[in-house]
Short mmCIF file of C-alpha atoms in Angstrom, two decimals:
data_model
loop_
_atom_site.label_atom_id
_atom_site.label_comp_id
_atom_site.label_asym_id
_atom_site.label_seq_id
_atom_site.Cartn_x
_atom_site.Cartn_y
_atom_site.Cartn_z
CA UNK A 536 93.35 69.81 73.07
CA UNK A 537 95.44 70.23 69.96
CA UNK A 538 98.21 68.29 71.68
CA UNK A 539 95.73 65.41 72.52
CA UNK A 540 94.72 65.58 68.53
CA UNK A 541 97.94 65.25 67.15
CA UNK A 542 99.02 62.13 69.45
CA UNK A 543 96.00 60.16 68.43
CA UNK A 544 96.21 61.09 64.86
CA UNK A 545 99.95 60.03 64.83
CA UNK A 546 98.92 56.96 66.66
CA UNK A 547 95.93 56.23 64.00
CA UNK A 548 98.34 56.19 61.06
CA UNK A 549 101.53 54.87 62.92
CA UNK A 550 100.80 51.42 60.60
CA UNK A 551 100.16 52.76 57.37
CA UNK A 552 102.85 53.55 55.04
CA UNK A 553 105.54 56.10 56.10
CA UNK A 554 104.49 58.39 52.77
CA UNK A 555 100.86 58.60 54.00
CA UNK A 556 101.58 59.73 57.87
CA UNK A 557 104.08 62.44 56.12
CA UNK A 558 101.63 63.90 53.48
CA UNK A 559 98.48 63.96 56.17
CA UNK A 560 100.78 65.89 58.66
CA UNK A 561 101.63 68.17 56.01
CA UNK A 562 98.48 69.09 55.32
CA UNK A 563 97.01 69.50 58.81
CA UNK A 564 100.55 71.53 58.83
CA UNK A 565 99.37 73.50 55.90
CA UNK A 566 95.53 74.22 57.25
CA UNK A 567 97.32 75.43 60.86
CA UNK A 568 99.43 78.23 58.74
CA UNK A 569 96.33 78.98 56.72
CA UNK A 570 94.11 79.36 60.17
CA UNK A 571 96.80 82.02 61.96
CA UNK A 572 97.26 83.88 58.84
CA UNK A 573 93.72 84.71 58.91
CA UNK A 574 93.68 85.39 62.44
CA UNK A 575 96.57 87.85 62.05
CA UNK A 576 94.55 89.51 59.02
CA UNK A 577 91.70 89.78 61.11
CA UNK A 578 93.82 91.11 64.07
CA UNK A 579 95.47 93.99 61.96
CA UNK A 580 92.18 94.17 60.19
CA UNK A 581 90.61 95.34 63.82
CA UNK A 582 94.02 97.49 64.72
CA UNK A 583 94.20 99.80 61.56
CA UNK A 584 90.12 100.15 62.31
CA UNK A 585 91.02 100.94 66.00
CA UNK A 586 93.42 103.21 64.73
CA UNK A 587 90.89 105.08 62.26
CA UNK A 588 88.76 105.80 65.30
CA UNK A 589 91.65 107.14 67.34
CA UNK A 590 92.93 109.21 64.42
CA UNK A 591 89.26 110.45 63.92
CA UNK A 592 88.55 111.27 67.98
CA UNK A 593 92.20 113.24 67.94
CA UNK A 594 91.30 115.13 65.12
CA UNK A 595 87.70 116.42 66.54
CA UNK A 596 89.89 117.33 69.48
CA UNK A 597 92.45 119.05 67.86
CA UNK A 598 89.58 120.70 65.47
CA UNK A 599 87.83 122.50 68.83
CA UNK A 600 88.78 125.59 69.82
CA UNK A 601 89.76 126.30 73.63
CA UNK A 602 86.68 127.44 74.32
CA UNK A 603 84.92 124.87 72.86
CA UNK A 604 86.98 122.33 74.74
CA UNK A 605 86.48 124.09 78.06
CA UNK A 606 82.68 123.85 77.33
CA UNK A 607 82.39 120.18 76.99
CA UNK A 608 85.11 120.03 80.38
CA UNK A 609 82.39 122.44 82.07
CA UNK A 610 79.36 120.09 81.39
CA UNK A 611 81.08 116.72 82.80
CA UNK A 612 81.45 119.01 86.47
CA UNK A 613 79.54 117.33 89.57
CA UNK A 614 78.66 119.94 92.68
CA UNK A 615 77.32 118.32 96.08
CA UNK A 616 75.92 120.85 97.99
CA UNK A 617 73.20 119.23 99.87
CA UNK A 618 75.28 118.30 103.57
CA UNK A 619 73.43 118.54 106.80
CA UNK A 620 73.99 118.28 110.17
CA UNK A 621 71.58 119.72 112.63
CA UNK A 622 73.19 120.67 116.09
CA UNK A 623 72.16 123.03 119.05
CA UNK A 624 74.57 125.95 118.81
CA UNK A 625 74.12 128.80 121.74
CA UNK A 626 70.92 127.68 121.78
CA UNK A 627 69.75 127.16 118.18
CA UNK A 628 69.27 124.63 116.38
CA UNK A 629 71.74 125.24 113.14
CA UNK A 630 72.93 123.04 109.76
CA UNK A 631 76.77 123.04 110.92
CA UNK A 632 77.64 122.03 107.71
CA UNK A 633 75.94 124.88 105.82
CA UNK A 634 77.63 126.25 102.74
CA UNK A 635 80.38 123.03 102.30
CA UNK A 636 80.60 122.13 98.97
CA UNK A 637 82.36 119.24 96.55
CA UNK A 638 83.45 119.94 93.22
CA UNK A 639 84.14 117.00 91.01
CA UNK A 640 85.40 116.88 87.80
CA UNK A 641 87.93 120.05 87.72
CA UNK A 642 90.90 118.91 87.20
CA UNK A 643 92.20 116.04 84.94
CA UNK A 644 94.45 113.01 85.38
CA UNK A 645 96.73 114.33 83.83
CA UNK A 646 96.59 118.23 85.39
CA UNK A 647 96.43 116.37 88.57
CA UNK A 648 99.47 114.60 87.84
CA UNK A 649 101.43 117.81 87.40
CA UNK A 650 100.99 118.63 90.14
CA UNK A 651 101.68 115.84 92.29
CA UNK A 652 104.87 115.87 90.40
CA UNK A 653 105.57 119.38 90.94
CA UNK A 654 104.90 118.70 95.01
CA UNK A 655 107.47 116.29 94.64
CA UNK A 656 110.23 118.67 93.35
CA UNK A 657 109.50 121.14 95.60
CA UNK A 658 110.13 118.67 98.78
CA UNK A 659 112.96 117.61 96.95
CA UNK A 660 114.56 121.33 96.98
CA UNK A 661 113.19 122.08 100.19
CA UNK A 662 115.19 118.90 101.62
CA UNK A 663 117.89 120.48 99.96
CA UNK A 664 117.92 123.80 101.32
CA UNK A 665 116.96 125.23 97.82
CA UNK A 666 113.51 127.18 99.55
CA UNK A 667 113.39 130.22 101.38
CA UNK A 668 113.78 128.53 105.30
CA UNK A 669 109.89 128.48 106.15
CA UNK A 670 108.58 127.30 102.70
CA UNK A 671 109.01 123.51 103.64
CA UNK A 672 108.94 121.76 107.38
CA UNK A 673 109.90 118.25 107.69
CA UNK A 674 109.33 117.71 111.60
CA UNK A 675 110.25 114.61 113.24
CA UNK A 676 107.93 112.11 113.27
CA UNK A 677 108.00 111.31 116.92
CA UNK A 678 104.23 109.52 116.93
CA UNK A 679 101.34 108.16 114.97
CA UNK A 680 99.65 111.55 113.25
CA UNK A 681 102.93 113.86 114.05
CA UNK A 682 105.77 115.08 111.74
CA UNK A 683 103.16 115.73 108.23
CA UNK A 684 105.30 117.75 105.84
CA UNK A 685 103.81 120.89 104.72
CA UNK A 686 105.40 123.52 102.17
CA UNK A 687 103.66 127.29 102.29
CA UNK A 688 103.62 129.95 99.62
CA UNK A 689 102.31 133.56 99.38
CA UNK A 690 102.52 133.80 103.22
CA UNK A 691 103.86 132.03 106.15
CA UNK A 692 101.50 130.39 108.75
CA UNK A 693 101.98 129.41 111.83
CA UNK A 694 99.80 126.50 112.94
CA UNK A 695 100.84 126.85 116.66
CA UNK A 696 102.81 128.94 118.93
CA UNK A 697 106.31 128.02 117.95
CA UNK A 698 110.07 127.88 119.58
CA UNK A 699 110.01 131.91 119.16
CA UNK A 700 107.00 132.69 120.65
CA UNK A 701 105.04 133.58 117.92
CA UNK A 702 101.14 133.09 118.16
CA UNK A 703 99.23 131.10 115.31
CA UNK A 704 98.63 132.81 112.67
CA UNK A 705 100.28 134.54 109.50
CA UNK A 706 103.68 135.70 110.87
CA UNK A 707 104.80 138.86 109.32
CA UNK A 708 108.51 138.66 110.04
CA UNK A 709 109.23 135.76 107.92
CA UNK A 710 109.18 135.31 103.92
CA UNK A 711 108.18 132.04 101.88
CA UNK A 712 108.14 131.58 98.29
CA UNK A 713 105.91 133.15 96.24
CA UNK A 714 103.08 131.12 93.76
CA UNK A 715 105.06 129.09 91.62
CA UNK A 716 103.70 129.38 88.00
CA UNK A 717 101.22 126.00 88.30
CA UNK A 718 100.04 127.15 91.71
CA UNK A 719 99.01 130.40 89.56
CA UNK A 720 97.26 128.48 87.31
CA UNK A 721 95.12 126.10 89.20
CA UNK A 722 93.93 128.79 91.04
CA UNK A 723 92.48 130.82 87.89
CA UNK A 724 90.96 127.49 87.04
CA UNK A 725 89.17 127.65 90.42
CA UNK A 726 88.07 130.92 90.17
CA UNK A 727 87.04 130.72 86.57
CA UNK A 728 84.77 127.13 86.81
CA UNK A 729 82.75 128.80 89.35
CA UNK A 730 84.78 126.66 92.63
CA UNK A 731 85.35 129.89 93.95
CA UNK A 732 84.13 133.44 93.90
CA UNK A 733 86.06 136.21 91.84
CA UNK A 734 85.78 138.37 95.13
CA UNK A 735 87.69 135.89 96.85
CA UNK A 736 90.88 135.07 94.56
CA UNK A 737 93.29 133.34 96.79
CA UNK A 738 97.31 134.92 96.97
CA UNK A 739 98.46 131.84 99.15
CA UNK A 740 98.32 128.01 99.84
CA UNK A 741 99.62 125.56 101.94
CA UNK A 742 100.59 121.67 100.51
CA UNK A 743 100.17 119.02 103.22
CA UNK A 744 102.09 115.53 102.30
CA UNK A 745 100.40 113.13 104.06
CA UNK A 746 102.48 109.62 104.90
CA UNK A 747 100.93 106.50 106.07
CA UNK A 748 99.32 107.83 109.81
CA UNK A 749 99.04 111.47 109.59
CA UNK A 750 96.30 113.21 110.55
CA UNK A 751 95.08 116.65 111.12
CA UNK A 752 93.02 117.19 114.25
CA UNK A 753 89.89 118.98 114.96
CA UNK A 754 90.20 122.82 114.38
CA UNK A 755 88.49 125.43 112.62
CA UNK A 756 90.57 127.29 110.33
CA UNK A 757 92.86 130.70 111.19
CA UNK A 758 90.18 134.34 110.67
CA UNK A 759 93.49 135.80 109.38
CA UNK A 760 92.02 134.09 106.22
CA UNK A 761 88.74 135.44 104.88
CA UNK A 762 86.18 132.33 103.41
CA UNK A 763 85.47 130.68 101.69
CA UNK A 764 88.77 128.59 100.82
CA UNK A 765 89.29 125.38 99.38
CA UNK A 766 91.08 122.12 99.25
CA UNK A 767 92.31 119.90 96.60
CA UNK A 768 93.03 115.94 97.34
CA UNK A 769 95.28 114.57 95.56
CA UNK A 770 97.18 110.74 95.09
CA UNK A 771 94.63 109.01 96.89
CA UNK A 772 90.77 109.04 98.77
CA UNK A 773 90.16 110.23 102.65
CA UNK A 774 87.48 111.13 104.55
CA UNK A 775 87.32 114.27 106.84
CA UNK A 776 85.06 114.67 109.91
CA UNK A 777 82.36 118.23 110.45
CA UNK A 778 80.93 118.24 113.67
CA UNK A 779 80.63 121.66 116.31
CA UNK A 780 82.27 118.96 118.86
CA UNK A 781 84.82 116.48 117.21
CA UNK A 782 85.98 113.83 119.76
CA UNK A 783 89.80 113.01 119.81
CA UNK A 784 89.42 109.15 120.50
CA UNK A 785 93.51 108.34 120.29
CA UNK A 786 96.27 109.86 117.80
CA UNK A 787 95.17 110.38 114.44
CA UNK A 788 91.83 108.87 115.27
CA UNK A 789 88.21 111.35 115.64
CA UNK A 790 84.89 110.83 115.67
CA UNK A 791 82.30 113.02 114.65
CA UNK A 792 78.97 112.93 112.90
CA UNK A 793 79.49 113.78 109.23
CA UNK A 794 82.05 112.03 107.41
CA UNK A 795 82.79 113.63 103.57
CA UNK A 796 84.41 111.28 101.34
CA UNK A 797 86.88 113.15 99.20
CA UNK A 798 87.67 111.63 95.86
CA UNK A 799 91.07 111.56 94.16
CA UNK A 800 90.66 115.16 92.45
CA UNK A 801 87.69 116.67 94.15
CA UNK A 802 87.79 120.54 95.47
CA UNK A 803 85.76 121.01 98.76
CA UNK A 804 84.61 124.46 99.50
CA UNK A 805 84.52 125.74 103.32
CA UNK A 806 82.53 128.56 103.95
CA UNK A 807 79.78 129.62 106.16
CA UNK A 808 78.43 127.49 109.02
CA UNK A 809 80.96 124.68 107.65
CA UNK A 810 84.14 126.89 107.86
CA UNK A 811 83.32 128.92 110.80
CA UNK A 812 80.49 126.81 113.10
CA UNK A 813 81.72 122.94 112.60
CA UNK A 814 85.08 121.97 113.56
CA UNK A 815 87.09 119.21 110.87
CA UNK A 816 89.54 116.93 111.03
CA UNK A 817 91.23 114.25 108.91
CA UNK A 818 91.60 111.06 110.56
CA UNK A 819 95.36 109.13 110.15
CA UNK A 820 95.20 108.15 106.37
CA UNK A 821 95.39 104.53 104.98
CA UNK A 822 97.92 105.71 102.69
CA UNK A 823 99.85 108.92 100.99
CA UNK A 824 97.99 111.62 100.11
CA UNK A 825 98.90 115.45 98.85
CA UNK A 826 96.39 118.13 99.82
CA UNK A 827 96.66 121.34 98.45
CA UNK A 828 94.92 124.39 99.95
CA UNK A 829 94.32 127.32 98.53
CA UNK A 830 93.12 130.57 100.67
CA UNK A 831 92.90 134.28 100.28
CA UNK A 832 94.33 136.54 102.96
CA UNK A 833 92.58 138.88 104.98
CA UNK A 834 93.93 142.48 103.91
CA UNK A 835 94.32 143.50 107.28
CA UNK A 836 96.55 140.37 108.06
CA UNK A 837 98.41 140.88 104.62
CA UNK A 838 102.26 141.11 105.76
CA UNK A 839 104.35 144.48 104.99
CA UNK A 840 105.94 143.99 101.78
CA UNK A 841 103.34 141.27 100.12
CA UNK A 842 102.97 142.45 96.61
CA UNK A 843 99.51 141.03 94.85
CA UNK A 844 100.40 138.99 91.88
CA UNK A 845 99.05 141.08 88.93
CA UNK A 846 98.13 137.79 87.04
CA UNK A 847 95.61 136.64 89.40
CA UNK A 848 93.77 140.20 89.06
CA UNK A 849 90.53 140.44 86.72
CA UNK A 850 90.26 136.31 86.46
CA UNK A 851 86.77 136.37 84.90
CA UNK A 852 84.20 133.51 85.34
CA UNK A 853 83.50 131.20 82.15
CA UNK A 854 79.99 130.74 80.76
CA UNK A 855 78.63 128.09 81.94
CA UNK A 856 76.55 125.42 79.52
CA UNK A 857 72.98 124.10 79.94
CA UNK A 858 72.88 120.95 81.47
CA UNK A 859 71.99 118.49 79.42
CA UNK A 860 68.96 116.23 79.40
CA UNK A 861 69.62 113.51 82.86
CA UNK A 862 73.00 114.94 83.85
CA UNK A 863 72.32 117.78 86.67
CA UNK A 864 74.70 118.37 89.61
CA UNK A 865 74.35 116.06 92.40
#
């Protein structure tokens, strides 16, 4: 439009002396510089006001104490507890999914960010040799759903026999890594915002990198772990399948009846009927996802040698706020 102005105007006053077309442009000239100065005012007008507000929210932030900022964390938490899925079991009728449970809101973008990174250096060292030999498997990806790269600490399990023989379970002949010092963390975070029970403080976990296509089939996790444990998801969203009989319809793809959604950052709980009754599975995901999962061994299964971390001892459970007014758990 202010192209289209210009032309005509030129075009109005292309017959009248040259003096008069010069001084009008000038002025039209003059009123344009006039009009962006004021919009640039206003514009750094609105920034330093911006910039008061930010100034003013980092200060409140920096002014609470720790506990005061795990207190306001604490009331944004979400818990789902409510799953069902009645199925005839030995001859009762039973909730298979009894006792799962989705925690939302425990860990930030930017603590979940950490430790995506920190997955990614460890595969990094472990494709470099730089791990003790079972902390990191990269198996050949020979079709859709096989070959997921997994990286073990605190104990090493075997998901299948393997090559040597060796029944699943935790293998007491070999070593992994122990917690690194973020692993260590998250898990007091667990155990302290109520995700998991102080009687239950996990000493191991296994990370699952999950590429385009790879899957986890229907099983119900190892006794040689006690319950409940728990599962972060990290990078990106999946579902995963409960059912007491999961159906294996091709590679990397199951059908069952209850399908759990699990956002970018949730925690889901297995214990009771859901850990021990219902089978799970994750169907071959649309794209790459990190799980981490965090379980407690059973002392009987603990391997000779295993010293308890001392840091993980006497984690106590945080106080936890009144709800406010309109925002209870799910």
């Amino acid at each position: 439009m202010e192209t289209t102005t210009t032309t005509a105007s030129f075009k109005r006053h292309s017959l009248t002396p040259q003096g008069v077309v010069v001084e009008e442009q000038e002025e039209q000239e003059d009123e344009e510089e006039e009009e962006e100065e004021e919009e640039e005012q206003t514009a750094d007008a609105e920034a330093a006001v911006m910039k008061h507000n930010n100034n003013d929210d980092d200060e409140e932030e920096e002014e609470l104490s720790v506990a005061e900022r795990e207190q306001r964390r604490l009331l944004g938490l979400k818990v789902r507890k409510d799953f069902m899925c009645m199925e005839r079991v030995d001859g009762r009728l039973l909730n298979v999914v009894e006792g799962l449970e989705l925690h939302m809101g425990v860990f930030s973008a930017a603590e979940q960010t950490r430790l995506v990174n920190m997955v990614y250096d460890f595969q990094t060292k472990g494709r470099q040799q730089q791990l003790r030999e079972r902390t990191y498997s990269e198996p050949r990806k020979w079709m859709r759903g096989k070959g997921r790269i997994t990286i073990q600490f605190g104990c090493c399990y075997n998901y299948a026999t393997d090559k040597y023989g060796n029944p699943p379970g935790i293998l007491h002949e070999e070593a992994v890594d122990p917690l690194p010092q973020l692993l260590r963390n998250t898990i007091k975070r667990l155990v302290r915002w109520h995700v998991l029970p102080t009687t239950c403080v996990p000493d191991s976990c296994i990370i699952n990198i999950y590429d385009e296509g790879d899957c986890i089939p229907p099983h119900i996790d190892h006794h040689d772990f006690v319950r409940p444990f728990c599962t972060l998801s990290l990078l990106s969203e999946c579902c995963i399948l409960f059912g007491g009989n999961l159906k294996i319809i091709g590679p990397g793809s199951f059908d069952g009846p209850v399908s759990v959604p699990l956002p970018v950052g949730s925690v889901l709980v297995l214990k009771g009927n859901g850990a021990d009754v219902a089978k799970h599975a994750v169907p071959a995901v649309p794209t790459r996802r990190i799980s981490i999962t965090f379980r407690k061994m059973d002392p009987l299964k603990v391997p000779p040698g295993f010293v308890e971390d001392k840091e993980l001892q006497g984690v106590c459970p945080a106080v936890l706020p009144s709800p406010r007014p309109g925002k209870e758990n799910c």
